[in-house]
Amino acid sequence: MKKWFLHTKKADFDEIGAKYYISPIVARILRNRGLTDDKQIRMYLHGTLADCYNASLLTDMERTVEILEEKIRTRKKIRVIGDYDVDGICSTYILVKALQERGAVVDAAIPHRIRDGYGLNESLIEEAAADGIDTILTCDNGIAAISQIALAKELGMTVLVTDHHEIAFTEKDGQRIYELPAADAVVDPKCPTDTNHPENAYPFPGICGAVVAWKLAGLLHPQNSPLIREDFLQIAALATVCDVMELKDENRIIVREGLRLMTNTTQVGLRALLKVTGLWGKEITAYHLGFVLGPCLNATGRLDTASRALGLLQSTSKEEAIRIAQELADLNESRKQMTQEGVENAIGLAEEQLSREGHPDKVLVLYLPQLHESLAGIVAGKIREKYTRPAFILTDGEDSVKGSGRSIDGYDMYAEMTRCRDLFLKYGGHKMAAGLSILPENVTVLRQRLNTNCTLSEEELIDKIYIDVALPFRYADEALMAQLKLLEPWGNGNSKPVFAQKNVQVLESRIVGKNHNVLKLRLRDEAGCVREAVYFDEVQSFAEFLSQNPGQPVSVLYYPSINEYLGSRTIELIITDWC
Ligand SMILES: [Mn+2]
């Protein structure tokens, strides 16, 4: 169920507009996003890479660099251990290349999804020891690998952790006691602040593993080298979007600058991937990173081995890059089909439970033994969206049940799982997403415990849409659209503005498109301004309403876009919801 809310935050929008040379409409949108002080607004509108935070503010960063410098000088063997998702692959690429360019003796290992599971495990540590590795450098993982890192230390290796996941904790008398691995250095923007030196706290903990890696690389190379400012920056931007980090603060700058470079990228692997996905020559947006490029790189970690995706990024030959990119794109196509089936089965299960019990659990725990375990996360995301509640999708792994969860605002998934930690074989993650393995006999208990502990109210289970501005159609023009460009890139944590208009007359409507999935409309607002519009969501039900209620005015949520047809440009409103 969707419910509309109008932002009612007050400020002098004309004054803010005049001060920053923006329209009062844009000023209002900034206010709606919680941007109030000068520094925030300036960083949002005009932030550059120079506004990104100093890497040394991350705990242990300087120590990590010192140790690495020493290892490079003494030609010790370093192994970078990443992870199999996009962020893990991107951070591995950045650290390996940064070290190689400094002449280090370095190689990489990425855990195999099925054989190894998530992150560091004992066999990766033992392999490293057997290969005579002196130093393990983790990225996008390691923070939760307490026992594995203890083993590496026992075997005499140096261990440097770089990660961005939550720090494990236990609760005692309502106090959180954090548990860090016994590595030689631990770099993680979520490390609890040293209470004696609060000024050292990293200002924005919401960065991904690849951004942590990029910052470390920046200390190993001069900041203005093209490697840091171009190649790695684009890869860090890609990982930020694919790891679903919020496009706020420095993340937004990293993604905006990375996207700008990507349109003309000289990164051989990226260029090949843009070519085979038909995006070369187009303006690349965060949507393309998250929904076209990312899934191709993930396809390997999911259905094959992630080293192919790493190979793509490391590729120096155009021909080789195109070949790998094409393989990845093909794999992704087959994965899409399997995902679709998985989503249908999961919905079937949720509906069955709903019809049996009259109300669905607030936290959905759906067990689909047949689903490929690599797809659990994507399916959980779709189920979370459909039912607006936290969802766990569990499947049969090699030797236990494995699963992924996706959460909603107001439900700290990692903390809630921590309250049931006795049920898991392994778990880890964030507020919004997590992974786990569990014995089959504990699945039902998990479902019950999560739901008993859940304090989400009915109110929190409503899909809320916040309207930025009630805006008559005549203001939705090209000048406004040019201003809205300042607010890009859109994505998680920085969504497209939502405009609304009530008492809209539908002058004309017709269903078009090969699959009858587009509703074309001509709309007139209260002031008499007429605009073309399109609607893509539940086309049939809107069309039915219109034919049964001719002449009845409707309210719409919309966003303006440009429709270019036979050389003429017209404003077209994209309708996102109606009532
Ligand atoms: Mn990550």
mmCIF file of C-alpha atoms in Angstrom, residues 14-15 55 59 109 126 166 210 219 228 252 273 300 336 338 346 352 376 380 395 409 466 489 499 520 547:
data_model
loop_
_atom_site.group_PDB
_atom_site.id
_atom_site.type_symbol
_atom_site.label_atom_id
_atom_site.label_comp_id
_atom_site.label_asym_id
_atom_site.label_seq_id
_atom_site.Cartn_x
_atom_site.Cartn_y
_atom_site.Cartn_z
ATOM 1 C CA ASP A 14 13.087 32.827 -2.392
ATOM 2 C CA GLU A 15 15.973 33.967 -0.239
ATOM 3 C CA ALA A 55 41.878 9.343 4.186
ATOM 4 C CA THR A 59 41.290 4.765 12.107
ATOM 5 C CA ALA A 109 42.217 -14.105 -3.974
ATOM 6 C CA GLU A 126 45.791 -21.810 5.098
ATOM 7 C CA GLU A 166 29.407 -3.201 10.783
ATOM 8 C CA ALA A 210 36.006 0.269 -2.837
ATOM 9 C CA LEU A 219 48.067 7.507 0.175
ATOM 10 C CA ILE A 228 43.596 7.860 -8.505
ATOM 11 C CA ARG A 252 27.428 11.782 -4.277
ATOM 12 C CA LEU A 273 31.279 -3.466 -20.809
ATOM 13 C CA THR A 300 30.041 -14.115 -12.203
ATOM 14 C CA LYS A 336 17.663 -12.666 -15.114
ATOM 15 C CA MET A 338 16.229 -17.526 -12.996
ATOM 16 C CA ALA A 346 8.634 -16.358 -3.377
ATOM 17 C CA GLU A 352 0.041 -18.889 0.663
ATOM 18 C CA ALA A 376 18.647 -14.971 -2.719
ATOM 19 C CA ALA A 380 14.773 -10.675 -1.170
ATOM 20 C CA THR A 395 17.807 -21.595 0.061
ATOM 21 C CA ASP A 409 13.810 1.963 7.213
ATOM 22 C CA TYR A 466 7.035 12.140 0.091
ATOM 23 C CA PRO A 489 22.867 11.762 -9.743
ATOM 24 C CA PHE A 499 5.916 16.782 -7.871
ATOM 25 C CA LYS A 520 -0.267 7.810 -22.940
ATOM 26 C CA SER A 547 -13.050 4.331 -18.683
#
